[in-house]
PDB file of C-alpha atoms in Angstrom:
ATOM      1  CA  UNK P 317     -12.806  -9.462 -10.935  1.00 50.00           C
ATOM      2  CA  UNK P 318      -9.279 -11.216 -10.580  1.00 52.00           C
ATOM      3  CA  UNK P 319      -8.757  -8.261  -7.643  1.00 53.00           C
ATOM      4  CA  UNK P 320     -11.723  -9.439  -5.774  1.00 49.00           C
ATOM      5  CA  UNK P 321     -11.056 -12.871  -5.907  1.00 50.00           C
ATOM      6  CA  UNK P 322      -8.166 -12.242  -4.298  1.00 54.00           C
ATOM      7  CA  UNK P 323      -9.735 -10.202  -1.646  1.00 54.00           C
ATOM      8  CA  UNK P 324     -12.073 -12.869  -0.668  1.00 53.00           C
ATOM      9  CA  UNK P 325      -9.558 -15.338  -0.850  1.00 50.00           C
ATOM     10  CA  UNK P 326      -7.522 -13.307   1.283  1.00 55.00           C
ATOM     11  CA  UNK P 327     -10.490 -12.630   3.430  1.00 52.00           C
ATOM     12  CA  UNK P 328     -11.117 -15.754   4.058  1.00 50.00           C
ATOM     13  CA  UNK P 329      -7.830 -17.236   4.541  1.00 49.00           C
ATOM     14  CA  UNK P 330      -6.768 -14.614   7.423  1.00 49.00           C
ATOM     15  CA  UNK P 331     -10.174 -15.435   9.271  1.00 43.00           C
ATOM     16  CA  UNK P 332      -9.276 -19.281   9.277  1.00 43.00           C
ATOM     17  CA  UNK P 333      -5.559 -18.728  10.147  1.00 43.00           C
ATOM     18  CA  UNK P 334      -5.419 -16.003  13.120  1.00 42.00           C
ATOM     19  CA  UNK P 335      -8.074 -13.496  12.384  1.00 40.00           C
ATOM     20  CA  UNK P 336      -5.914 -10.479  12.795  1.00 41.00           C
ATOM     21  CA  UNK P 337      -6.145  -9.991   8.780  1.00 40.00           C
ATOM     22  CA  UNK P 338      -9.371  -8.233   7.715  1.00 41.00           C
ATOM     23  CA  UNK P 339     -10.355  -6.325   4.623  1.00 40.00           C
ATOM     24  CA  UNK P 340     -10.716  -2.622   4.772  1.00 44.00           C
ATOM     25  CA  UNK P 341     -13.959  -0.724   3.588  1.00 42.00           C
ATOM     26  CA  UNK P 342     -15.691  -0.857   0.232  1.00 40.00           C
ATOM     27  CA  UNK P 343     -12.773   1.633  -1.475  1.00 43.00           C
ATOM     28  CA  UNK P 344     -10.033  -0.485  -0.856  1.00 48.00           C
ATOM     29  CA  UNK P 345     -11.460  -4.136  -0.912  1.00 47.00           C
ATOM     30  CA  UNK P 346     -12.030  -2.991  -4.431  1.00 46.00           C
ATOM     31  CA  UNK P 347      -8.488  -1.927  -4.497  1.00 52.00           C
ATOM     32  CA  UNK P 348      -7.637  -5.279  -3.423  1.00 58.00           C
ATOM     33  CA  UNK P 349      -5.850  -3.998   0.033  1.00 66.00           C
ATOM     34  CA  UNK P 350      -5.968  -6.138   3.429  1.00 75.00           C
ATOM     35  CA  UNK P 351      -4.104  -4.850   6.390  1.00 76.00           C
ATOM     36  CA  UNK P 352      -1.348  -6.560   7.905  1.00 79.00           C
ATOM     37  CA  UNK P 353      -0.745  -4.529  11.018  1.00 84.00           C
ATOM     38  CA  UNK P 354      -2.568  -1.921  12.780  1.00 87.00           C
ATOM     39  CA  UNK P 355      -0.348   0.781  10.981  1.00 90.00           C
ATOM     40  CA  UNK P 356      -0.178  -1.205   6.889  1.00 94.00           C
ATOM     41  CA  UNK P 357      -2.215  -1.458   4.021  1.00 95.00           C
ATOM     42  CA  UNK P 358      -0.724  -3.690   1.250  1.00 94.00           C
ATOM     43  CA  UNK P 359      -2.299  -4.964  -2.106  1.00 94.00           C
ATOM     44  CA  UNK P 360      -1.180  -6.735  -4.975  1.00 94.00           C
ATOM     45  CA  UNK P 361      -1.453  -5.421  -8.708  1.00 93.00           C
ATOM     46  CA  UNK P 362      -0.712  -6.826 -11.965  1.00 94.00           C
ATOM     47  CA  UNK P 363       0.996  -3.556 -12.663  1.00 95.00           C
ATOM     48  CA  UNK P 364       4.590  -3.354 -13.966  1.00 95.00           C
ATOM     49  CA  UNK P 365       7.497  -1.799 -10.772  1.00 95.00           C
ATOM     50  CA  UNK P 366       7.788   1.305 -12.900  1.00 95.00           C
ATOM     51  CA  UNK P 367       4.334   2.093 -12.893  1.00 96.00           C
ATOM     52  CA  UNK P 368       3.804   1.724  -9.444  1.00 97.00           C
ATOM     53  CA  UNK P 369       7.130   3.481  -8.664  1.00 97.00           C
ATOM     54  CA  UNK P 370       5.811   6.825 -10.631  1.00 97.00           C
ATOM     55  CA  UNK P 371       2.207   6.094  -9.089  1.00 97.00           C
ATOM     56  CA  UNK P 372       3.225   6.481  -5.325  1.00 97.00           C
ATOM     57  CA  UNK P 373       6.086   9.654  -6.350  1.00 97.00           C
ATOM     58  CA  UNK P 374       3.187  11.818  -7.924  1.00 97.00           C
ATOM     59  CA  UNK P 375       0.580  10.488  -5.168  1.00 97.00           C
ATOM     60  CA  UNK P 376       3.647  11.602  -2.689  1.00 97.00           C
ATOM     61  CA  UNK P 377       4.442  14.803  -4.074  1.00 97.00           C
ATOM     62  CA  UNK P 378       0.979  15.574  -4.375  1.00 96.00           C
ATOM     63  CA  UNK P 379       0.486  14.797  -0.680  1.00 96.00           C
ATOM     64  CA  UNK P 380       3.465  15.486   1.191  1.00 97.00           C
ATOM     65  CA  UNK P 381       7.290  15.786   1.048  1.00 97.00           C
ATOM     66  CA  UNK P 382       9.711  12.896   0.039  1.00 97.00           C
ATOM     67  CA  UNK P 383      12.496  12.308   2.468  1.00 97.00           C
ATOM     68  CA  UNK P 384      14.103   9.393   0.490  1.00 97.00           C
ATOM     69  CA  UNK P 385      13.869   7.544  -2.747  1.00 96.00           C
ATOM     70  CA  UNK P 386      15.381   4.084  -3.176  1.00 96.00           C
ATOM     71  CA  UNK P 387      14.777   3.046  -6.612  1.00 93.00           C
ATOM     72  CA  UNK P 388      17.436  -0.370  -5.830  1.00 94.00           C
ATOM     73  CA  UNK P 389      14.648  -1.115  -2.652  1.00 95.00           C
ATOM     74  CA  UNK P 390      11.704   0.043  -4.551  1.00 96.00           C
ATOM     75  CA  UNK P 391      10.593   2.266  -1.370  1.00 98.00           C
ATOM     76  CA  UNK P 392       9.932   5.657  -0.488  1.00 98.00           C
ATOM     77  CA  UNK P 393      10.178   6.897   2.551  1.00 98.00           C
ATOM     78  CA  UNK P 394       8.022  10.721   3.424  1.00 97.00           C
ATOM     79  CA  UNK P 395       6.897  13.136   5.775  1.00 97.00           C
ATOM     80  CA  UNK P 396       2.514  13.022   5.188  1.00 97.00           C
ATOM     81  CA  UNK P 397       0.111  15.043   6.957  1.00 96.00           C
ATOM     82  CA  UNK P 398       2.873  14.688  10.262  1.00 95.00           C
ATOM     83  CA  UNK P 399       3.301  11.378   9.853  1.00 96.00           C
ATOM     84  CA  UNK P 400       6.428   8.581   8.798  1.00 97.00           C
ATOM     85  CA  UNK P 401       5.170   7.020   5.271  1.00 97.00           C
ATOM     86  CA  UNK P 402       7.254   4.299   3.898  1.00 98.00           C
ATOM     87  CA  UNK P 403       5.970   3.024   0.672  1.00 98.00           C
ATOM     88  CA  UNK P 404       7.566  -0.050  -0.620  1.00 97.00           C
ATOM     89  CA  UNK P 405       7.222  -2.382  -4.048  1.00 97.00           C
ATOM     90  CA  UNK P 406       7.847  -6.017  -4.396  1.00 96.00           C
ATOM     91  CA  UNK P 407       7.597  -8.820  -6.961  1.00 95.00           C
ATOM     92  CA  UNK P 408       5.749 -11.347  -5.587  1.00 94.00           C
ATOM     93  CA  UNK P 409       5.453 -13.137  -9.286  1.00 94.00           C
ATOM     94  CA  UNK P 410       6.460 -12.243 -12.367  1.00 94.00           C
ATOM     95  CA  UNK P 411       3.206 -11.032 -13.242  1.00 94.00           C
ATOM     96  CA  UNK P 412       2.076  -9.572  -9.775  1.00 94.00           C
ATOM     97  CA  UNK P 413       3.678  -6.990  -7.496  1.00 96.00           C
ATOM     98  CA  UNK P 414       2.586  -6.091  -3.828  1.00 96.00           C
ATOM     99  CA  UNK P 415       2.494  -2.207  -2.899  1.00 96.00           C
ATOM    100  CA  UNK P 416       2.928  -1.932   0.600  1.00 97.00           C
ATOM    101  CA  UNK P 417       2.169   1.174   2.853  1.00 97.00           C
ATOM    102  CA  UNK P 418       3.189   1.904   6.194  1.00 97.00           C
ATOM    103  CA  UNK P 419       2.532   5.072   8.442  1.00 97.00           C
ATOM    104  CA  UNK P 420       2.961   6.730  12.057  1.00 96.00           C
ATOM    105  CA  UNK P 421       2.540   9.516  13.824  1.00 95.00           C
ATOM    106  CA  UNK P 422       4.273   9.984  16.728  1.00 93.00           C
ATOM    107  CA  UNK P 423       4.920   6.672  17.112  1.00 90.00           C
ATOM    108  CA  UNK P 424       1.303   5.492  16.864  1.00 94.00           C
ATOM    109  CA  UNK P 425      -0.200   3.474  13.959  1.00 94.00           C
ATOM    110  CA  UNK P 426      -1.828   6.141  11.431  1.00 94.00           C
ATOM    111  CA  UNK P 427      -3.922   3.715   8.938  1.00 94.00           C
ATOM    112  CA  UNK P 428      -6.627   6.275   7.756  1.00 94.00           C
ATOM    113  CA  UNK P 429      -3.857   7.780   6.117  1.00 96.00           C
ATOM    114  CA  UNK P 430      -1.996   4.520   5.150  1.00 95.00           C
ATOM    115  CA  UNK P 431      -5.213   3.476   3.429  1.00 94.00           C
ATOM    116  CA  UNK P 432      -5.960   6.854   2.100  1.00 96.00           C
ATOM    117  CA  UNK P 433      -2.608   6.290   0.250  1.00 96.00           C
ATOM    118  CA  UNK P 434      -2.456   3.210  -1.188  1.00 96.00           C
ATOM    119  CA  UNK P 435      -6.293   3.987  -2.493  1.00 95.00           C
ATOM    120  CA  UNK P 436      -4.886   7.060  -3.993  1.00 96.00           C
ATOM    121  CA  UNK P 437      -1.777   5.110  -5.667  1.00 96.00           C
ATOM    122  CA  UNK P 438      -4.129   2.304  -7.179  1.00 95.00           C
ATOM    123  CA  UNK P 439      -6.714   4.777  -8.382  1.00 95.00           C
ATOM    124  CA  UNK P 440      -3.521   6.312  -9.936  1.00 95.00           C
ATOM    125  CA  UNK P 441      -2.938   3.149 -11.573  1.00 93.00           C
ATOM    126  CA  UNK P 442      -6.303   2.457 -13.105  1.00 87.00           C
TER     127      UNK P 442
END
């Protein structure tokens, strides 16, 4: 419930301020994901760094190849399907962390796969 206040709130917000933030699909409005650019997908979960750290390496792994792992950044960078994924973590509170993902393929925005990601990593989380 807290997730899809959030969402709306989100939602909401992006329409009154510039409209270029919009919530994507059913699966990842649940998720509480918005997209920020034409190639990320971010959300914010009330899970602990570690968790989400172990979430997106075996949701990586699973997927693709990992090219590098910054545990001092908190972000993974991979080779997925042919395209650049960079998966980052942030503390936004102490409470709440942001998961952001990010990918291309050659050079264009790939956000099917960006959101098929970060899906995958929250459903991990669950």
């Amino acid at each position: 419930m807290k997730n899809l206040f959030k969402g709306i709130c989100i939602f909401i917000c992006g329409l009154s301020l510039s409209g270029c933030i919009f919530v994507v699909g059913a699966a990842v409005g649940a998720a509480g994901g918005y997209v920020i650019s034409k190639d990320t997908i971010q959300g914010e979960t009330d899970k602990g760094i570690a968790s989400i750290w172990q979430a997106s390496i075996d949701i990586t792994q699973i997927m693709g190849t990992i090219k590098t792992k910054d545990i001092e950044a908190n972000k993974i960078e991979a080779e997925i399907e042919g395209s650049h994924v960079v998966i980052s973590i942030t503390s936004i509170t102490p409470a709440t962390r942001r998961l952001k993902v990010t990918s291309r393929k050659n050079l264009l925005p790939n956000l099917k796969l960006a959101e098929k990601i970060f899906v995958n990593i929250m459903q991990r989380l669950k």
